[in-house]
Amino acid sequence: MTTTVTSHRPRPATTPDTLRTKRLPRYAAPAIALAALLVAAAVVLGAGIGNWVLVVVLGALLYLVGLYLAAKAVEGARSARNRTWSALIHSAFVLAVLPLASVVWTLLSKGVERLDGDFFLTSMNNIGARDANGGAYHAIIGTLEQVGIATLITVPLGILCAVYIVEYGRGKFAFAIRFFVDVMTGIPSIVSGLFVLAFWVLIVSPWFNDGRPSFSGLAAALALSVLMLPTVVRSTEEMLRLVPAPLREGAYALGVPKWKTILRVVLPTALPGIVTGVMLAIARAAGETAPVLLVAGGGAAINFNPFENNQSSLSLFVYQQAGDASRFSPARAWTAALTLVALVLILTIAAKLLARRNRLGR
């Protein structure tokens, strides 16, 4: 007869203490980073082979190596790889933000010098090289009118084109439209300016100006619309393709016509993405200089009429002031650049808030 002996030795209870693995202390990563920077500074600056940029680069490499070795010794190889890749991702984010932060800081530090009422309420008309006054009022008016007209032309045309491609377009004609939109995306801005110069300024405008070619803000708006159109079409097309098919099918099942489904279901659903694409196109148009210089001519006086006579813009004003020999011109150029960025930012925030309000209100 065989007797089975059962061991009644108590097993250790499963508690959070028994499940917790070894981990590096919280101060380990900052301490490794500080040590890596000190070692990099000692090597680079001590040997005289570079400046603080090389110190940061070498310090980052030493930090990754030190973090991996420390994590591997305490937490294991798997956790060490996870920490290293997380540090690389965070480093990539910092590298992406640094240029933007540098641009913002440069604009703010150099653009506040002429951030006064005189800059926003006066033009450069009758301003000499030794005159510290003068502003960009005429350029602000030109930018608002030119970009506004270009937006009124481009947004309906671009959205309708994207709707046709996604909802109706089939066969070679739709393929040809996509192809030409892709080609237009890479067109240099000066080419659009030359096109409007050859067609509108030299051929069409003489009909309305007693046979003489005429520069105008409208011509600049037409050139900017050529640049904006592919961005609006492509962004709207991608947003419309992201709208779930069951939304369309549900509307069709209820007997809603296709045009009304697009108008009431598809477009409102894709509205936030469409607004983003439109604002990207507006930002590009507002910063273009060559088309405005070719077909609007620029100017120092205020011109509220975009249909006749020369007209300036903020981007053209920055270009002209940056190349001016006056010692007061760089300050005007920096303030105009800051104004242009602030204007695009304000328009973007307003458009985002409007799109969000419309989406929540449905």
Short mmCIF file of C-alpha atoms in Angstrom, two decimals:
data_model
loop_
_atom_site.label_atom_id
_atom_site.label_comp_id
_atom_site.label_asym_id
_atom_site.label_seq_id
_atom_site.Cartn_x
_atom_site.Cartn_y
_atom_site.Cartn_z
CA MET A 1 0.00 0.00 0.00
CA THR A 2 1.44 3.32 -1.08
CA THR A 3 1.09 6.32 1.13
CA THR A 4 1.11 9.79 -0.44
CA VAL A 5 2.70 12.42 1.70
CA THR A 6 1.31 15.88 1.13
CA SER A 7 3.40 18.86 2.10
CA HIS A 8 1.54 21.51 4.08
CA ARG A 9 4.31 24.11 3.80
CA PRO A 10 2.65 27.53 3.57
CA ARG A 11 3.12 29.36 0.27
CA PRO A 12 4.03 33.06 0.28
CA ALA A 13 1.03 35.30 -0.22
CA THR A 14 0.79 37.30 -3.44
CA THR A 15 1.08 40.92 -2.46
CA PRO A 16 2.06 44.13 -4.31
CA ASP A 17 5.48 43.82 -2.67
CA THR A 18 6.07 40.40 -4.22
CA LEU A 19 4.91 41.58 -7.67
CA ARG A 20 6.95 44.78 -7.73
CA THR A 21 10.13 44.61 -9.79
CA LYS A 22 13.26 46.60 -9.34
CA ARG A 23 13.16 50.03 -10.95
CA LEU A 24 15.51 52.92 -11.24
CA PRO A 25 14.79 55.74 -8.80
CA ARG A 26 13.16 58.87 -10.15
CA TYR A 27 16.29 60.92 -9.79
CA ALA A 28 18.34 58.47 -11.87
CA ALA A 29 17.42 59.88 -15.31
CA PRO A 30 18.09 63.56 -14.38
CA ALA A 31 21.33 62.55 -12.66
CA ILE A 32 22.49 60.61 -15.72
CA ALA A 33 21.58 63.55 -17.98
CA LEU A 34 23.52 66.00 -15.80
CA ALA A 35 26.54 63.71 -15.67
CA ALA A 36 26.40 63.23 -19.45
CA LEU A 37 26.35 67.00 -20.04
CA LEU A 38 29.25 67.55 -17.67
CA VAL A 39 31.34 64.86 -19.34
CA ALA A 40 30.46 66.21 -22.81
CA ALA A 41 31.37 69.77 -21.75
CA ALA A 42 34.66 68.59 -20.32
CA VAL A 43 35.53 66.69 -23.49
CA VAL A 44 34.38 69.27 -26.06
CA LEU A 45 35.31 72.49 -24.32
CA GLY A 46 38.45 71.06 -22.74
CA ALA A 47 39.76 69.85 -26.08
CA GLY A 48 38.49 72.98 -27.88
CA ILE A 49 36.82 71.01 -30.65
CA GLY A 50 33.42 72.73 -30.65
CA ASN A 51 30.84 74.89 -28.90
CA TRP A 52 27.68 74.29 -26.85
CA VAL A 53 25.87 72.69 -29.81
CA LEU A 54 28.37 69.85 -29.92
CA VAL A 55 28.18 69.63 -26.11
CA VAL A 56 24.42 69.06 -26.30
CA VAL A 57 24.72 66.48 -29.08
CA LEU A 58 27.47 64.53 -27.36
CA GLY A 59 25.66 64.84 -24.03
CA ALA A 60 22.49 63.37 -25.56
CA LEU A 61 24.42 60.38 -26.93
CA LEU A 62 26.14 59.81 -23.59
CA TYR A 63 22.80 60.10 -21.82
CA LEU A 64 21.23 57.39 -23.99
CA VAL A 65 24.17 55.07 -23.43
CA GLY A 66 24.25 55.74 -19.69
CA LEU A 67 20.48 55.31 -19.33
CA TYR A 68 20.57 51.99 -21.18
CA LEU A 69 23.41 50.62 -19.08
CA ALA A 70 21.86 51.73 -15.79
CA ALA A 71 18.41 50.38 -16.70
CA LYS A 72 19.88 47.09 -17.90
CA ALA A 73 21.80 46.60 -14.65
CA VAL A 74 18.76 47.29 -12.46
CA GLU A 75 15.63 46.51 -14.49
CA GLY A 76 16.82 44.13 -17.17
CA ALA A 77 17.49 44.34 -20.91
CA ARG A 78 13.83 44.56 -21.95
CA SER A 79 13.08 47.53 -19.73
CA ALA A 80 16.36 49.15 -20.75
CA ARG A 81 15.36 49.02 -24.42
CA ASN A 82 11.96 50.48 -23.56
CA ARG A 83 13.54 53.37 -21.65
CA THR A 84 16.03 54.04 -24.44
CA TRP A 85 13.38 54.19 -27.16
CA SER A 86 11.16 56.38 -24.98
CA ALA A 87 14.10 58.76 -24.52
CA LEU A 88 14.69 58.80 -28.29
CA ILE A 89 11.03 59.67 -28.94
CA HIS A 90 11.15 62.49 -26.39
CA SER A 91 14.39 63.74 -27.93
CA ALA A 92 12.80 63.79 -31.38
CA PHE A 93 9.92 65.85 -29.97
CA VAL A 94 12.35 68.34 -28.43
CA LEU A 95 14.27 68.61 -31.71
CA ALA A 96 11.01 69.31 -33.56
CA VAL A 97 9.93 72.00 -31.07
CA LEU A 98 13.30 73.78 -30.83
CA PRO A 99 13.18 75.43 -34.30
CA LEU A 100 9.61 76.60 -33.70
CA ALA A 101 10.54 77.99 -30.29
CA SER A 102 13.58 79.69 -31.80
CA VAL A 103 11.46 81.35 -34.51
CA VAL A 104 8.86 82.52 -32.00
CA TRP A 105 11.49 83.89 -29.65
CA THR A 106 13.32 85.70 -32.45
CA LEU A 107 10.11 87.27 -33.74
CA LEU A 108 9.03 88.38 -30.28
CA SER A 109 12.41 89.72 -29.22
CA LYS A 110 13.04 91.68 -32.42
CA GLY A 111 9.48 92.50 -33.42
CA VAL A 112 8.42 94.40 -30.30
CA GLU A 113 10.67 97.36 -31.10
CA ARG A 114 8.14 98.94 -33.49
CA LEU A 115 5.02 97.41 -31.95
CA ASP A 116 3.27 100.76 -31.52
CA GLY A 117 0.29 102.69 -32.81
CA ASP A 118 2.28 104.52 -35.46
CA PHE A 119 3.27 101.23 -37.08
CA PHE A 120 -0.36 100.06 -37.41
CA LEU A 121 -1.97 103.39 -38.31
CA THR A 122 0.43 104.87 -40.89
CA SER A 123 1.95 103.85 -44.20
CA MET A 124 5.36 104.34 -45.80
CA ASN A 125 4.12 107.15 -48.04
CA ASN A 126 6.55 110.14 -47.95
CA ILE A 127 8.83 108.33 -45.47
CA GLY A 128 12.52 108.91 -46.17
CA ALA A 129 15.59 106.85 -45.30
CA ARG A 130 16.31 108.99 -42.23
CA ASP A 131 12.75 108.98 -40.93
CA ALA A 132 12.16 106.61 -38.02
CA ASN A 133 8.39 106.71 -38.44
CA GLY A 134 6.29 104.89 -40.98
CA GLY A 135 4.26 101.75 -40.64
CA ALA A 136 2.61 98.83 -42.38
CA TYR A 137 -1.04 99.91 -42.40
CA HIS A 138 -1.14 99.80 -46.20
CA ALA A 139 0.47 96.33 -46.21
CA ILE A 140 -2.00 94.99 -43.63
CA ILE A 141 -4.93 96.25 -45.72
CA GLY A 142 -3.43 94.67 -48.84
CA THR A 143 -2.86 91.31 -47.16
CA LEU A 144 -6.41 91.15 -45.77
CA GLU A 145 -7.99 92.07 -49.10
CA GLN A 146 -5.82 89.84 -51.28
CA VAL A 147 -6.03 86.78 -49.04
CA GLY A 148 -9.73 87.36 -48.45
CA ILE A 149 -10.54 87.50 -52.17
CA ALA A 150 -8.34 84.48 -52.84
CA THR A 151 -10.15 82.56 -50.09
CA LEU A 152 -13.58 83.47 -51.49
CA ILE A 153 -12.46 82.17 -54.89
CA THR A 154 -10.58 79.08 -53.78
CA VAL A 155 -12.60 77.54 -50.94
CA PRO A 156 -15.89 76.92 -52.83
CA LEU A 157 -14.02 75.80 -55.95
CA GLY A 158 -11.68 73.52 -54.02
CA ILE A 159 -14.42 71.93 -51.91
CA LEU A 160 -16.64 71.31 -54.95
CA CYS A 161 -13.69 69.78 -56.80
CA ALA A 162 -12.94 67.47 -53.86
CA VAL A 163 -16.60 66.48 -53.57
CA TYR A 164 -16.66 65.54 -57.25
CA ILE A 165 -13.48 63.47 -56.94
CA VAL A 166 -14.69 61.53 -53.88
CA GLU A 167 -18.44 61.23 -54.44
CA TYR A 168 -18.94 61.35 -58.21
CA GLY A 169 -15.62 61.07 -60.03
CA ARG A 170 -14.97 57.86 -61.90
CA GLY A 171 -12.75 56.97 -64.82
CA LYS A 172 -10.14 58.94 -66.69
CA PHE A 173 -11.59 62.39 -66.08
CA ALA A 174 -11.36 62.04 -62.28
CA PHE A 175 -7.86 60.61 -62.64
CA ALA A 176 -6.85 63.59 -64.77
CA ILE A 177 -8.17 66.01 -62.14
CA ARG A 178 -6.18 64.27 -59.39
CA PHE A 179 -3.09 64.31 -61.56
CA PHE A 180 -3.29 68.02 -62.31
CA VAL A 181 -4.01 68.84 -58.66
CA ASP A 182 -0.88 66.93 -57.67
CA VAL A 183 1.12 68.78 -60.31
CA MET A 184 -0.21 72.14 -59.11
CA THR A 185 0.87 71.31 -55.56
CA GLY A 186 4.52 71.61 -56.58
CA ILE A 187 4.21 74.73 -58.71
CA PRO A 188 6.58 77.49 -57.53
CA SER A 189 4.85 80.67 -56.45
CA ILE A 190 6.63 82.77 -59.06
CA VAL A 191 5.14 80.60 -61.81
CA SER A 192 1.62 81.39 -60.64
CA GLY A 193 2.57 85.06 -60.60
CA LEU A 194 3.90 84.85 -64.15
CA PHE A 195 0.74 83.07 -65.28
CA VAL A 196 -1.54 85.80 -63.87
CA LEU A 197 0.80 88.48 -65.23
CA ALA A 198 0.64 87.04 -68.75
CA PHE A 199 -3.09 86.33 -68.71
CA TRP A 200 -4.82 88.83 -66.43
CA VAL A 201 -2.51 91.85 -66.26
CA LEU A 202 -1.38 91.92 -69.91
CA ILE A 203 -4.52 90.58 -71.66
CA VAL A 204 -7.61 91.05 -69.51
CA SER A 205 -6.90 94.19 -67.47
CA PRO A 206 -6.43 96.47 -70.56
CA TRP A 207 -10.11 95.91 -71.36
CA PHE A 208 -11.04 97.75 -68.15
CA ASN A 209 -8.23 100.33 -68.14
CA ASP A 210 -8.44 102.12 -71.51
CA GLY A 211 -6.11 99.62 -73.18
CA ARG A 212 -3.32 99.86 -70.62
CA PRO A 213 -2.18 96.95 -68.42
CA SER A 214 -2.81 97.58 -64.75
CA PHE A 215 -1.49 96.09 -61.52
CA SER A 216 -4.06 95.43 -58.80
CA GLY A 217 -4.75 93.54 -55.62
CA LEU A 218 -7.23 91.39 -57.51
CA ALA A 219 -4.43 90.11 -59.75
CA ALA A 220 -2.44 89.19 -56.64
CA ALA A 221 -5.50 87.41 -55.24
CA LEU A 222 -5.83 85.39 -58.45
CA ALA A 223 -2.17 84.36 -58.23
CA LEU A 224 -2.60 83.38 -54.58
CA SER A 225 -5.72 81.36 -55.41
CA VAL A 226 -3.69 79.29 -57.87
CA LEU A 227 -1.37 78.40 -54.98
CA MET A 228 -4.18 77.76 -52.50
CA LEU A 229 -6.36 75.57 -54.72
CA PRO A 230 -4.36 72.29 -54.65
CA THR A 231 -3.95 72.45 -50.87
CA VAL A 232 -7.69 72.92 -50.35
CA VAL A 233 -8.58 70.18 -52.82
CA ARG A 234 -6.18 67.58 -51.44
CA SER A 235 -6.96 68.23 -47.77
CA THR A 236 -10.71 68.23 -48.39
CA GLU A 237 -10.46 65.05 -50.44
CA GLU A 238 -8.64 63.23 -47.66
CA MET A 239 -11.14 64.42 -45.04
CA LEU A 240 -14.10 63.31 -47.14
CA ARG A 241 -12.57 59.87 -47.60
CA LEU A 242 -12.30 59.54 -43.79
CA VAL A 243 -16.05 59.97 -43.31
CA PRO A 244 -17.42 56.50 -42.39
CA ALA A 245 -19.41 54.82 -45.15
CA PRO A 246 -22.26 53.79 -42.76
CA LEU A 247 -23.16 57.47 -42.38
CA ARG A 248 -23.79 57.73 -46.09
CA GLU A 249 -25.57 54.36 -46.22
CA GLY A 250 -27.82 55.30 -43.31
CA ALA A 251 -28.87 58.51 -45.05
CA TYR A 252 -29.50 56.66 -48.33
CA ALA A 253 -31.57 54.04 -46.46
CA LEU A 254 -33.81 56.82 -45.14
CA GLY A 255 -34.40 58.05 -48.67
CA VAL A 256 -32.21 61.15 -48.46
CA PRO A 257 -30.92 62.26 -51.87
CA LYS A 258 -27.20 62.04 -52.50
CA TRP A 259 -26.68 65.81 -52.80
CA LYS A 260 -28.45 66.40 -49.49
CA THR A 261 -26.47 63.60 -47.83
CA ILE A 262 -23.24 65.28 -48.92
CA LEU A 263 -24.46 68.68 -47.78
CA ARG A 264 -25.98 67.68 -44.44
CA VAL A 265 -23.96 64.62 -43.39
CA VAL A 266 -20.63 64.27 -45.18
CA LEU A 267 -19.43 67.88 -45.22
CA PRO A 268 -20.37 68.67 -41.57
CA THR A 269 -18.61 65.51 -40.42
CA ALA A 270 -15.43 66.44 -42.29
CA LEU A 271 -15.67 70.16 -41.41
CA PRO A 272 -12.84 70.32 -38.80
CA GLY A 273 -10.35 68.73 -41.20
CA ILE A 274 -11.52 70.92 -44.07
CA VAL A 275 -11.02 74.03 -41.93
CA THR A 276 -7.49 72.90 -41.11
CA GLY A 277 -6.67 72.49 -44.81
CA VAL A 278 -8.14 75.87 -45.64
CA MET A 279 -6.11 77.57 -42.93
CA LEU A 280 -2.93 75.90 -44.19
CA ALA A 281 -3.69 77.29 -47.65
CA ILE A 282 -4.37 80.76 -46.21
CA ALA A 283 -1.13 80.68 -44.25
CA ARG A 284 0.82 79.82 -47.39
CA ALA A 285 -0.89 82.53 -49.42
CA ALA A 286 -0.36 85.19 -46.77
CA GLY A 287 3.38 84.54 -46.74
CA GLU A 288 3.97 84.64 -50.51
CA THR A 289 5.99 87.55 -51.91
CA ALA A 290 6.81 86.84 -55.56
CA PRO A 291 3.23 86.81 -56.93
CA VAL A 292 2.34 90.07 -55.17
CA LEU A 293 5.51 91.71 -56.44
CA LEU A 294 4.85 90.61 -60.03
CA VAL A 295 1.16 91.46 -60.41
CA ALA A 296 0.36 93.97 -57.64
CA GLY A 297 3.58 95.96 -57.84
CA GLY A 298 3.67 96.95 -54.20
CA GLY A 299 3.49 100.54 -53.10
CA ALA A 300 3.98 102.87 -50.17
CA ALA A 301 0.54 104.47 -50.14
CA ILE A 302 -2.73 103.12 -48.75
CA ASN A 303 -5.00 101.58 -51.38
CA PHE A 304 -8.38 100.27 -50.24
CA ASN A 305 -9.48 99.38 -53.77
CA PRO A 306 -8.16 95.93 -54.78
CA PHE A 307 -9.41 96.33 -58.36
CA GLU A 308 -7.07 99.09 -59.51
CA ASN A 309 -3.61 100.56 -58.85
CA ASN A 310 -0.68 99.07 -57.01
CA GLN A 311 -1.13 97.37 -53.66
CA SER A 312 1.32 96.00 -51.12
CA SER A 313 1.17 93.11 -48.63
CA LEU A 314 2.89 92.22 -45.38
CA SER A 315 5.19 89.65 -46.98
CA LEU A 316 6.21 92.14 -49.68
CA PHE A 317 6.65 94.84 -47.03
CA VAL A 318 9.02 92.55 -45.09
CA TYR A 319 10.99 91.83 -48.26
CA GLN A 320 11.31 95.51 -49.15
CA GLN A 321 12.22 96.67 -45.65
CA ALA A 322 14.76 93.88 -45.16
CA GLY A 323 16.62 95.05 -48.27
CA ASP A 324 16.35 98.77 -47.52
CA ALA A 325 19.49 100.67 -46.63
CA SER A 326 17.84 102.67 -43.84
CA ARG A 327 18.87 101.77 -40.31
CA PHE A 328 15.20 101.92 -39.28
CA SER A 329 14.08 99.34 -41.84
CA PRO A 330 15.08 96.11 -40.02
CA ALA A 331 12.86 96.98 -37.06
CA ARG A 332 9.93 97.56 -39.41
CA ALA A 333 10.63 94.24 -41.16
CA TRP A 334 10.71 92.27 -37.90
CA THR A 335 7.51 93.87 -36.62
CA ALA A 336 5.76 93.22 -39.93
CA ALA A 337 6.83 89.57 -39.77
CA LEU A 338 5.49 89.30 -36.24
CA THR A 339 2.24 90.94 -37.35
CA LEU A 340 1.89 88.47 -40.23
CA VAL A 341 2.39 85.46 -37.94
CA ALA A 342 -0.03 86.89 -35.37
CA LEU A 343 -2.62 87.55 -38.07
CA VAL A 344 -2.47 83.97 -39.36
CA LEU A 345 -2.62 82.66 -35.78
CA ILE A 346 -5.70 84.74 -34.98
CA LEU A 347 -7.47 83.59 -38.15
CA THR A 348 -6.61 79.96 -37.41
CA ILE A 349 -7.92 80.12 -33.84
CA ALA A 350 -11.10 81.87 -34.96
CA ALA A 351 -11.72 79.28 -37.69
CA LYS A 352 -11.09 76.39 -35.28
CA LEU A 353 -13.48 77.83 -32.70
CA LEU A 354 -16.14 78.40 -35.36
CA ALA A 355 -15.82 74.84 -36.69
CA ARG A 356 -15.94 73.41 -33.16
CA ARG A 357 -19.01 75.45 -32.30
CA ASN A 358 -20.80 74.27 -35.43
CA ARG A 359 -19.88 70.66 -34.73
CA LEU A 360 -21.11 70.78 -31.11
CA GLY A 361 -24.26 72.58 -32.10
CA ARG A 362 -25.54 69.83 -34.39
#
